[in-house]
Short mmCIF file of C-alpha atoms and ligand atoms in Angstrom, two decimals:
data_model
loop_
_atom_site.label_atom_id
_atom_site.label_comp_id
_atom_site.label_asym_id
_atom_site.label_seq_id
_atom_site.Cartn_x
_atom_site.Cartn_y
_atom_site.Cartn_z
CA MET A 1 -47.67 -21.08 -12.72
CA GLU A 2 -45.36 -23.68 -10.74
CA SER A 3 -43.89 -22.08 -6.92
CA VAL A 4 -40.87 -21.60 -7.06
CA GLN A 5 -40.84 -24.75 -3.93
CA ALA A 6 -42.59 -27.39 -6.76
CA ILE A 7 -39.63 -26.77 -8.87
CA LYS A 8 -37.08 -27.06 -6.41
CA GLN A 9 -37.97 -30.18 -5.35
CA ARG A 10 -38.63 -31.15 -10.05
CA PHE A 11 -35.66 -30.76 -10.40
CA GLY A 12 -33.21 -32.26 -6.80
CA ILE A 13 -32.51 -28.28 -5.75
CA ILE A 14 -31.49 -28.17 -2.06
CA GLY A 15 -31.89 -24.63 -0.45
CA ASN A 16 -33.77 -22.11 0.77
CA SER A 17 -31.93 -19.13 0.18
CA THR A 18 -33.42 -15.56 -0.68
CA SER A 19 -31.05 -15.29 -3.42
CA LEU A 20 -31.38 -19.27 -4.46
CA ASN A 21 -35.37 -19.03 -4.46
CA ARG A 22 -35.03 -15.17 -6.81
CA ALA A 23 -32.64 -16.63 -9.70
CA ILE A 24 -35.77 -19.44 -9.59
CA GLU A 25 -38.68 -16.55 -9.69
CA LYS A 26 -36.57 -15.04 -12.42
CA ALA A 27 -35.62 -18.04 -14.25
CA ILE A 28 -39.95 -19.57 -13.63
CA GLN A 29 -40.65 -15.55 -14.60
CA VAL A 30 -38.26 -15.55 -18.12
CA ALA A 31 -39.21 -18.76 -19.92
CA PRO A 32 -42.75 -18.68 -21.47
CA THR A 33 -40.41 -15.80 -23.52
CA ASP A 34 -37.49 -16.46 -26.15
CA ILE A 35 -35.62 -13.62 -24.22
CA SER A 36 -31.72 -15.02 -24.54
CA VAL A 37 -30.74 -15.79 -20.63
CA LEU A 38 -27.05 -14.92 -19.32
CA VAL A 39 -26.35 -17.00 -15.89
CA THR A 40 -23.36 -16.23 -13.59
CA GLY A 41 -21.85 -17.75 -10.56
CA GLU A 42 -18.80 -19.01 -9.88
CA SER A 43 -17.71 -22.77 -10.24
CA GLY A 44 -20.05 -25.10 -8.81
CA VAL A 45 -22.88 -23.10 -7.31
CA GLY A 46 -25.30 -25.24 -10.05
CA LYS A 47 -25.25 -23.18 -12.35
CA GLU A 48 -26.53 -25.95 -14.79
CA SER A 49 -30.19 -26.89 -13.73
CA ILE A 50 -31.51 -23.34 -14.49
CA PRO A 51 -31.21 -23.95 -18.51
CA LYS A 52 -33.28 -26.35 -17.72
CA ILE A 53 -35.76 -25.13 -15.58
CA ILE A 54 -36.50 -22.77 -18.73
CA HIS A 55 -36.01 -25.67 -20.81
CA GLN A 56 -38.49 -27.51 -19.26
CA LEU A 57 -41.17 -24.31 -18.58
CA SER A 58 -41.22 -23.10 -22.14
CA HIS A 59 -42.79 -23.83 -25.42
CA ARG A 60 -40.39 -25.39 -26.83
CA LYS A 61 -39.93 -28.15 -23.58
CA HIS A 62 -41.63 -31.14 -26.84
CA ASN A 63 -37.98 -29.41 -28.90
CA LYS A 64 -34.01 -30.75 -28.41
CA TYR A 65 -32.63 -29.54 -25.82
CA ILE A 66 -28.84 -29.34 -25.72
CA ALA A 67 -25.89 -28.26 -23.80
CA VAL A 68 -22.86 -27.78 -24.63
CA ASN A 69 -19.55 -26.99 -23.27
CA CYS A 70 -17.93 -24.02 -25.06
CA GLY A 71 -14.81 -24.73 -22.59
CA ALA A 72 -14.25 -28.55 -23.50
CA ILE A 73 -14.83 -28.45 -27.95
CA PRO A 74 -11.27 -27.83 -29.94
CA GLU A 75 -10.69 -24.47 -31.35
CA GLY A 76 -11.03 -26.22 -34.44
CA THR A 77 -14.23 -27.69 -34.39
CA ILE A 78 -16.55 -26.23 -32.68
CA ASP A 79 -18.02 -24.40 -35.33
CA SER A 80 -18.35 -27.46 -37.04
CA GLU A 81 -19.96 -29.22 -34.21
CA LEU A 82 -22.62 -26.09 -33.64
CA PHE A 83 -23.35 -25.47 -37.34
CA GLY A 84 -22.38 -27.66 -39.30
CA HIS A 85 -20.14 -28.43 -41.89
CA GLU A 86 -20.72 -28.86 -45.52
CA LYS A 87 -18.85 -32.18 -47.44
CA GLY A 88 -15.41 -31.74 -48.64
CA ALA A 89 -15.68 -28.17 -47.20
CA PHE A 90 -12.07 -29.77 -44.50
CA THR A 91 -9.58 -32.54 -44.57
CA GLY A 92 -12.05 -35.30 -42.74
CA ALA A 93 -15.27 -33.82 -43.48
CA THR A 94 -16.80 -36.47 -46.31
CA GLN A 95 -19.70 -36.21 -45.48
CA THR A 96 -22.24 -33.13 -45.16
CA ARG A 97 -23.11 -32.18 -41.32
CA ALA A 98 -25.55 -30.58 -39.26
CA GLY A 99 -24.56 -28.62 -35.87
CA TYR A 100 -26.28 -28.38 -32.95
CA PHE A 101 -27.75 -25.20 -34.16
CA GLU A 102 -29.92 -26.88 -37.01
CA VAL A 103 -30.81 -29.96 -34.70
CA ALA A 104 -32.84 -28.20 -31.61
CA ASP A 105 -34.45 -25.82 -34.10
CA GLY A 106 -37.88 -24.51 -31.83
CA GLY A 107 -35.41 -26.25 -28.47
CA THR A 108 -33.75 -24.96 -26.62
CA ILE A 109 -29.55 -24.36 -26.87
CA PHE A 110 -27.70 -24.14 -23.03
CA LEU A 111 -23.41 -22.47 -23.95
CA ASP A 112 -21.66 -23.22 -21.27
CA GLU A 113 -19.22 -21.81 -19.82
CA VAL A 114 -19.75 -18.87 -22.90
CA GLY A 115 -16.39 -17.17 -22.36
CA GLU A 116 -14.78 -19.24 -23.48
CA LEU A 117 -15.62 -19.47 -27.05
CA PRO A 118 -13.45 -18.71 -30.07
CA LEU A 119 -13.70 -14.85 -31.36
CA THR A 120 -14.77 -16.18 -35.06
CA THR A 121 -17.66 -18.29 -33.12
CA GLN A 122 -18.52 -14.72 -30.98
CA VAL A 123 -19.49 -13.70 -34.93
CA ARG A 124 -21.71 -16.48 -36.13
CA LEU A 125 -23.23 -16.67 -32.77
CA LEU A 126 -23.89 -13.09 -32.46
CA ARG A 127 -25.49 -13.38 -36.36
CA VAL A 128 -27.71 -16.93 -34.95
CA LEU A 129 -29.06 -13.91 -32.14
CA GLU A 130 -29.88 -11.63 -34.83
CA ASN A 131 -32.19 -12.60 -37.54
CA GLY A 132 -32.08 -16.53 -36.98
CA GLU A 133 -28.93 -16.54 -39.90
CA PHE A 134 -25.63 -19.04 -40.05
CA LEU A 135 -24.32 -20.80 -42.24
CA LYS A 136 -22.51 -24.58 -42.60
CA VAL A 137 -18.97 -24.50 -42.06
CA GLY A 138 -16.88 -24.59 -46.25
CA SER A 139 -20.96 -22.98 -47.13
CA SER A 140 -22.07 -19.98 -49.06
CA LYS A 141 -25.82 -20.16 -48.77
CA VAL A 142 -27.59 -18.85 -45.26
CA GLN A 143 -29.81 -21.56 -42.52
CA LYS A 144 -32.95 -20.14 -40.43
CA THR A 145 -33.11 -21.43 -36.55
CA ASP A 146 -35.20 -21.29 -34.05
CA VAL A 147 -33.32 -21.48 -31.46
CA ARG A 148 -33.31 -20.36 -26.49
CA ILE A 149 -30.36 -19.06 -26.20
CA VAL A 150 -29.10 -19.44 -22.15
CA ALA A 151 -25.30 -19.16 -21.37
CA ALA A 152 -23.59 -19.43 -17.97
CA THR A 153 -20.09 -18.41 -16.96
CA ASN A 154 -17.97 -18.27 -14.18
CA VAL A 155 -15.36 -15.69 -15.92
CA ASN A 156 -15.99 -11.79 -14.99
CA MET A 157 -16.80 -10.79 -18.31
CA HIS A 158 -16.61 -7.26 -17.98
CA GLU A 159 -12.81 -8.34 -17.81
CA ALA A 160 -13.13 -10.60 -20.86
CA ILE A 161 -14.44 -6.87 -22.73
CA GLU A 162 -12.34 -5.34 -21.99
CA LYS A 163 -9.36 -7.63 -22.20
CA GLU A 164 -11.05 -8.37 -25.67
CA LYS A 165 -11.75 -12.15 -25.74
CA PHE A 166 -15.81 -11.42 -25.97
CA ARG A 167 -17.07 -9.12 -27.82
CA GLU A 168 -19.20 -6.77 -25.84
CA ASP A 169 -22.06 -6.63 -28.95
CA LEU A 170 -22.46 -9.92 -27.94
CA TYR A 171 -22.53 -9.98 -24.73
CA TYR A 172 -25.02 -7.94 -24.76
CA ARG A 173 -27.37 -9.73 -26.61
CA LEU A 174 -26.39 -12.97 -24.72
CA SER A 175 -27.10 -10.90 -20.91
CA THR A 176 -30.73 -9.36 -21.37
CA VAL A 177 -31.69 -10.51 -18.46
CA ASP A 178 -28.95 -11.88 -16.20
CA ILE A 179 -29.68 -14.50 -13.28
CA ASN A 180 -26.98 -14.80 -10.87
CA LEU A 181 -25.92 -17.27 -8.34
CA PRO A 182 -23.74 -16.84 -5.73
CA PRO A 183 -21.65 -18.66 -4.05
CA LEU A 184 -21.89 -21.20 -1.15
CA ARG A 185 -20.47 -19.51 1.91
CA GLU A 186 -22.87 -16.63 1.19
CA ARG A 187 -26.01 -18.87 1.18
CA GLN A 188 -25.03 -20.60 4.75
CA GLU A 189 -28.88 -21.34 5.93
CA ASP A 190 -28.14 -24.07 2.68
CA ILE A 191 -24.83 -25.59 3.73
CA HIS A 192 -25.27 -28.11 6.36
CA LEU A 193 -28.67 -28.79 5.05
CA LEU A 194 -27.39 -30.12 1.46
CA PHE A 195 -24.19 -31.31 3.26
CA ARG A 196 -27.49 -33.93 5.22
CA LYS A 197 -28.97 -34.55 1.72
CA PHE A 198 -25.88 -35.64 0.45
CA ALA A 199 -25.10 -37.53 3.12
CA SER A 200 -28.62 -39.17 2.99
CA ASP A 201 -28.31 -39.95 -0.64
CA PHE A 202 -24.68 -41.26 -0.05
CA ALA A 203 -25.77 -43.76 2.22
CA LEU A 204 -28.37 -44.94 0.34
CA LYS A 205 -25.54 -45.36 -2.59
CA TYR A 206 -23.42 -47.06 -0.66
CA LYS A 207 -25.06 -49.27 1.24
CA MET A 208 -24.34 -47.94 4.36
CA PRO A 209 -25.37 -45.46 8.26
CA THR A 210 -26.18 -42.04 7.15
CA ILE A 211 -23.23 -40.08 8.68
CA LYS A 212 -24.04 -36.99 11.18
CA LEU A 213 -21.92 -35.17 11.80
CA THR A 214 -21.01 -33.34 16.00
CA ASP A 215 -22.73 -29.60 17.02
CA ASN A 216 -18.17 -28.30 16.04
CA ALA A 217 -17.78 -29.94 13.06
CA VAL A 218 -20.80 -28.29 11.65
CA GLN A 219 -19.18 -25.35 12.36
CA VAL A 220 -16.27 -25.68 10.99
CA LEU A 221 -18.10 -27.07 7.48
CA LEU A 222 -20.40 -23.35 7.97
CA LYS A 223 -16.56 -21.30 8.13
CA HIS A 224 -15.31 -23.14 5.29
CA ARG A 225 -14.40 -21.04 2.03
CA TRP A 226 -15.45 -23.44 -0.58
CA GLY A 227 -14.01 -22.39 -3.02
CA GLY A 228 -15.52 -25.64 -5.03
CA ASN A 229 -19.71 -24.82 -3.99
CA ILE A 230 -21.90 -26.61 -3.89
CA ARG A 231 -19.61 -29.16 -5.63
CA GLN A 232 -17.07 -30.11 -3.20
CA LEU A 233 -19.33 -29.87 -0.41
CA ARG A 234 -20.51 -33.31 -2.10
CA ASN A 235 -17.32 -34.42 -3.22
CA ILE A 236 -16.42 -34.21 0.43
CA ALA A 237 -19.52 -35.63 1.53
CA GLU A 238 -18.86 -38.38 -0.38
CA GLN A 239 -15.57 -38.98 0.95
CA LEU A 240 -16.26 -38.55 4.51
CA SER A 241 -20.08 -41.48 3.75
CA VAL A 242 -17.01 -44.49 2.24
CA LEU A 243 -13.48 -43.71 3.98
CA GLU A 244 -15.21 -43.11 8.35
CA GLN A 245 -15.67 -46.43 10.25
CA ASN A 246 -16.81 -44.07 12.34
CA ARG A 247 -20.64 -42.14 11.84
CA THR A 248 -20.13 -39.53 13.36
CA ILE A 249 -17.77 -36.57 12.00
CA THR A 250 -15.83 -34.09 14.84
CA ALA A 251 -14.53 -31.15 13.40
CA GLU A 252 -11.19 -32.72 13.42
CA VAL A 253 -12.40 -35.70 11.55
CA LEU A 254 -13.64 -33.33 9.11
CA ARG A 255 -11.36 -30.35 8.58
CA SER A 256 -8.52 -33.68 8.16
CA TYR A 257 -10.58 -33.55 4.44
CA LEU A 258 -11.13 -30.32 3.63
CA PRO A 259 -7.87 -27.77 1.51
CA VAL A 260 -5.45 -26.02 4.19
CA THR A 261 -5.33 -23.53 1.80
CA ALA A 262 -7.87 -20.77 1.36
CA GLY A 263 -9.29 -22.55 3.82
CA THR A 264 -11.45 -20.05 6.27
CA ASN A 265 -14.32 -17.85 5.37
CA LEU A 266 -12.13 -15.09 6.77
CA PRO A 267 -13.29 -12.20 4.34
CA ALA A 268 -10.65 -12.44 1.24
CA VAL A 269 -8.36 -10.46 -0.17
CA ILE A 270 -10.41 -10.29 -3.98
CA LYS A 271 -12.23 -8.80 -5.82
CA THR A 272 -15.37 -9.76 -5.33
CA SER A 273 -19.14 -7.65 -5.53
CA LYS A 274 -20.50 -6.99 -2.43
CA SER A 275 -24.31 -6.16 -1.09
CA GLU A 276 -24.62 -3.00 0.62
CA SER A 277 -25.06 -4.78 3.79
CA ASP A 278 -21.51 -5.57 3.18
CA PHE A 279 -20.87 -2.42 3.20
CA SER A 280 -21.76 -0.99 6.06
CA SER A 281 -20.76 -3.41 8.33
CA GLU A 282 -16.81 -2.67 6.44
CA ARG A 283 -17.93 1.32 6.72
CA GLU A 284 -18.46 -0.15 10.75
CA ILE A 285 -15.33 -1.82 11.53
CA LEU A 286 -13.18 1.78 10.11
CA TYR A 287 -14.96 3.42 11.63
CA LYS A 288 -13.65 1.89 15.22
CA ILE A 289 -9.96 1.59 13.93
CA LEU A 290 -10.11 5.76 12.71
CA PHE A 291 -11.64 5.81 16.41
CA ASP A 292 -9.13 3.42 18.41
CA MET A 293 -6.28 5.54 15.67
CA LYS A 294 -7.98 9.14 17.16
CA ALA A 295 -7.18 8.12 20.38
CA ASP A 296 -4.15 7.02 20.70
CA LEU A 297 -2.89 10.03 19.19
CA ASN A 298 -5.08 11.92 22.10
CA ASP A 299 -2.52 9.62 24.19
CA LEU A 300 0.83 10.40 22.01
CA LYS A 301 0.06 14.01 22.64
CA LYS A 302 -0.79 13.34 26.23
CA LEU A 303 2.29 11.57 26.00
CA THR A 304 4.61 14.22 24.01
CA LEU A 305 3.38 17.05 26.22
CA GLU A 306 4.57 15.33 29.16
CA LEU A 307 7.95 14.99 27.79
CA MET A 308 8.24 17.93 26.67
CA LYS A 309 8.04 19.60 30.67
CA HIS A 310 9.47 16.93 32.17
CA GLY A 311 12.62 16.20 29.05
CA ASN A 312 13.73 13.36 31.35
CA THR A 313 12.12 10.05 29.74
CA LYS A 314 13.05 7.52 32.77
CA ASP A 315 10.35 9.50 34.78
CA VAL A 316 8.51 10.11 31.46
CA GLU A 317 8.13 6.41 31.42
CA LYS A 318 7.53 5.64 35.07
CA ASN A 319 4.44 8.16 35.67
CA ASN A 320 2.73 6.80 32.36
CA GLU A 321 3.70 3.17 32.51
CA THR A 322 0.16 2.18 31.16
CA LEU A 323 -0.90 5.30 29.18
CA ILE A 324 2.20 4.17 27.97
CA GLN A 325 1.52 -0.09 27.33
CA LYS A 326 -1.65 0.95 25.67
CA ILE A 327 -0.67 3.03 23.67
CA TYR A 328 2.62 0.49 22.75
CA GLY A 329 1.25 -2.31 24.20
CA ASP A 330 3.21 -4.76 26.54
CA ASP A 331 6.86 -6.13 25.17
CA GLU A 332 5.49 -9.48 24.73
CA ASN A 333 3.91 -8.53 23.41
CA GLU A 334 6.13 -6.92 20.01
CA GLU A 335 6.06 -9.59 17.43
CA THR A 336 1.99 -8.30 17.19
CA LEU A 337 2.81 -5.12 17.41
CA ASN A 338 5.23 -4.94 14.21
CA TYR A 339 3.25 -7.96 12.18
CA GLU A 340 1.96 -6.51 9.02
CA GLU A 341 -1.79 -8.07 7.36
CA PRO A 342 0.25 -9.04 3.38
CA ILE A 343 -0.94 -7.76 1.51
CA ALA A 344 -1.03 -8.98 -1.79
CA PRO A 345 -0.11 -7.80 -5.16
CA ASN A 346 -2.21 -6.07 -7.08
CA THR A 347 -5.88 -6.59 -5.54
CA GLU A 348 -7.58 -4.39 -4.47
CA VAL A 349 -8.02 -4.62 -0.93
CA LEU A 350 -12.03 -4.22 0.08
CA SER A 351 -12.47 -6.66 2.93
CA ILE A 352 -10.61 -5.30 6.78
CA PRO A 353 -9.87 -9.25 9.03
CA GLU A 354 -11.82 -9.13 12.06
CA HIS A 355 -9.06 -8.42 14.21
CA ALA A 356 -8.14 -5.98 11.99
CA ALA A 357 -8.52 -3.35 15.17
CA GLU A 358 -5.45 -5.35 16.63
CA GLN A 359 -3.45 -4.38 14.08
CA GLU A 360 -3.24 -0.52 12.81
CA GLU A 361 0.95 -0.12 14.71
CA ILE A 362 2.52 3.61 14.32
CA ILE A 363 4.53 3.34 16.28
CA PRO A 364 6.78 0.12 17.02
CA VAL A 365 7.70 -0.11 20.57
CA GLN A 366 11.85 0.49 19.57
CA ASP A 367 10.61 3.34 17.85
CA LYS A 368 9.12 4.99 21.35
CA TYR A 369 12.88 5.53 22.88
CA HIS A 370 14.60 6.62 19.29
CA PHE A 371 11.52 9.40 19.50
CA ALA A 372 12.22 9.85 23.66
CA GLU A 373 15.37 11.20 22.31
CA GLU A 374 14.80 13.21 19.76
CA ILE A 375 12.96 15.19 21.57
CA GLU A 376 14.93 15.24 24.56
CA GLU A 377 17.89 17.46 22.31
CA GLU A 378 15.11 19.83 22.45
CA GLU A 379 13.07 20.50 19.73
CA THR A 380 9.74 22.36 19.43
CA LEU A 381 8.66 20.77 16.92
CA SER A 382 5.20 19.63 17.16
CA LEU A 383 4.15 15.96 16.75
CA HIS A 384 2.69 16.17 13.72
CA ASP A 385 5.57 18.33 12.33
CA LYS A 386 7.93 15.79 13.90
CA GLU A 387 6.17 13.12 11.74
CA LEU A 388 6.85 15.03 8.64
CA GLU A 389 9.88 15.19 8.38
CA LEU A 390 10.40 12.45 9.67
CA ILE A 391 8.74 10.74 6.91
CA LYS A 392 10.11 13.06 4.21
CA LYS A 393 13.26 11.91 4.70
CA SER A 394 13.07 8.43 4.80
CA LEU A 395 10.86 8.86 1.47
CA GLU A 396 14.17 10.60 0.61
CA ARG A 397 16.51 8.29 1.39
CA HIS A 398 14.74 5.23 -0.55
CA HIS A 399 14.13 6.88 -3.47
CA GLY A 400 10.40 7.21 -2.59
CA LYS A 401 10.42 3.91 -2.20
CA ARG A 402 7.67 3.56 0.34
CA LYS A 403 8.53 -0.11 1.13
CA LEU A 404 11.26 0.87 2.88
CA ALA A 405 10.30 3.54 3.59
CA ALA A 406 8.05 2.32 6.07
CA ALA A 407 9.98 -0.70 7.07
CA GLU A 408 12.34 1.94 8.30
CA LEU A 409 9.70 4.02 10.19
CA GLY A 410 8.04 1.01 11.34
CA ILE A 411 4.88 1.19 10.43
CA SER A 412 2.48 -0.71 7.50
CA GLU A 413 2.24 0.47 3.10
CA ARG A 414 -0.52 1.07 4.36
CA THR A 415 -0.62 4.04 7.55
CA LEU A 416 2.04 5.25 5.55
CA TYR A 417 0.06 5.37 2.32
CA ARG A 418 -2.46 6.56 4.49
CA LYS A 419 -0.02 8.98 6.03
CA ILE A 420 1.27 10.83 2.74
CA LYS A 421 -2.34 11.99 1.92
CA GLN A 422 -2.80 12.88 4.67
CA TYR A 423 -0.07 15.16 4.48
CA ASP A 424 -0.17 15.81 0.72
CA LEU A 425 3.82 14.33 -0.30
N1 ADP B 501 -29.02 -26.25 -4.53
C1 ADP B 501 -28.63 -27.98 -5.24
N2 ADP B 501 -28.47 -28.27 -5.07
C2 ADP B 501 -28.64 -29.90 -4.47
N3 ADP B 501 -27.74 -30.26 -6.32
C3 ADP B 501 -27.14 -29.69 -6.42
C4 ADP B 501 -27.50 -27.86 -6.45
N4 ADP B 501 -26.38 -26.73 -6.84
C5 ADP B 501 -25.98 -27.43 -7.21
N5 ADP B 501 -26.61 -29.26 -6.70
C6 ADP B 501 -24.95 -30.20 -6.90
O1 ADP B 501 -23.72 -29.51 -7.50
C7 ADP B 501 -22.70 -29.87 -8.50
C8 ADP B 501 -22.38 -29.13 -9.52
O2 ADP B 501 -23.00 -28.46 -10.22
P1 ADP B 501 -23.56 -27.62 -11.60
O3 ADP B 501 -24.94 -27.16 -12.05
O4 ADP B 501 -22.92 -28.29 -11.94
O5 ADP B 501 -22.23 -26.11 -10.76
P2 ADP B 501 -21.62 -25.42 -12.72
O6 ADP B 501 -22.52 -25.51 -13.52
O7 ADP B 501 -22.58 -22.95 -11.21
O8 ADP B 501 -20.37 -25.39 -12.16
C9 ADP B 501 -23.66 -31.12 -9.71
O9 ADP B 501 -23.65 -31.91 -9.42
C10 ADP B 501 -25.31 -30.28 -8.02
O10 ADP B 501 -25.83 -31.89 -8.75
MG1 MG B 502 -21.11 -26.43 -14.48
#
């Protein structure tokens, strides 16, 4: 059996991340069988080399390999492209034509963007997969074929199934083995390696000296989100190679080629599949936030007690200056205290920004006076009761609209949500 390294060399695949090696290894293992394989991963991650490897390492290698981009063929002609048609099957069908499944008999068909297949085509495909039978369009004669299918998709198939855009039975039939290629940002060690390879390729192609990144530029490269993955990286390397006179690329120059939106590799607010290690680091951040919050709460309790004892806001403020600053921050930082992290609607937040710990503002500065006034009225309610009452009142005032209540209370919607749960409101 050929080694992963040899395969990479043979198919021009650059990179040495564990996930990439694992994907190639899986392809090598399933190649000699006729098992259907579904290659998954974002656009530009290199899905197309997997079916080629599988075909080349299989007993089918001397027969045809046909790659079909299901998303690029119009819905009206796709059945005819795949299964052929009978003369007179539709206007313009002047001759009987063989489809890919007939032509590729004994070989492999790669169905790229398989999630785009129309439902009627999915029915035909399921039949071929189950018993090797198909009908030409406009014909009632059952034909036999022996084709191995490798499919690829960059869409969430479970979602497509839920929305009834993709047949569940076909999905399971196609994905007997699933080979996933993770996005480039999760293959950190491969990013610079790929860039150097592309830079040297383009230098050769355009007969110019190879571009080179400064250390800072390498950092920018590593931190970028690479939404278009390797295709985008290659594109940037080409642009730089062609356009930059100075062959040493600084961070600033590189940045000017990168799209501004979603530029960095910060944890996204998008639902993504996560590895166990990602969860554990998130858990750590959450613990830290909880501990910080607990400490803040203790400080607040202490302050409340002082206020209740002395009753005089000014004195208490003076004597507890550091404590107040610790809880509320400097007045100069008022803005950061009131800063609320935007949350995209309808997305599940799985990640917390690195600076989240600095953001778990509970009560903004202006409210501390408000708060003190209440105490001056010699109300004997505990801090918890007080808070509960405030939240209740505010929610009532705003007819349960959390967003408005949170704004009035000067807390984030998330904090309010947490409190509603905590107090079982
Ligand atoms: N590991 C890799 N090493 C070198 N080039 C790669 C690698 N992965 C992808 N590419 C290149 O990136 C581009 C996009 O790859 P492709 O297989 O078309 O992505 P996908 O089908 O997942 O959208 C192609 O030009 C491909 O040659
Ligand atoms: Mg592709």
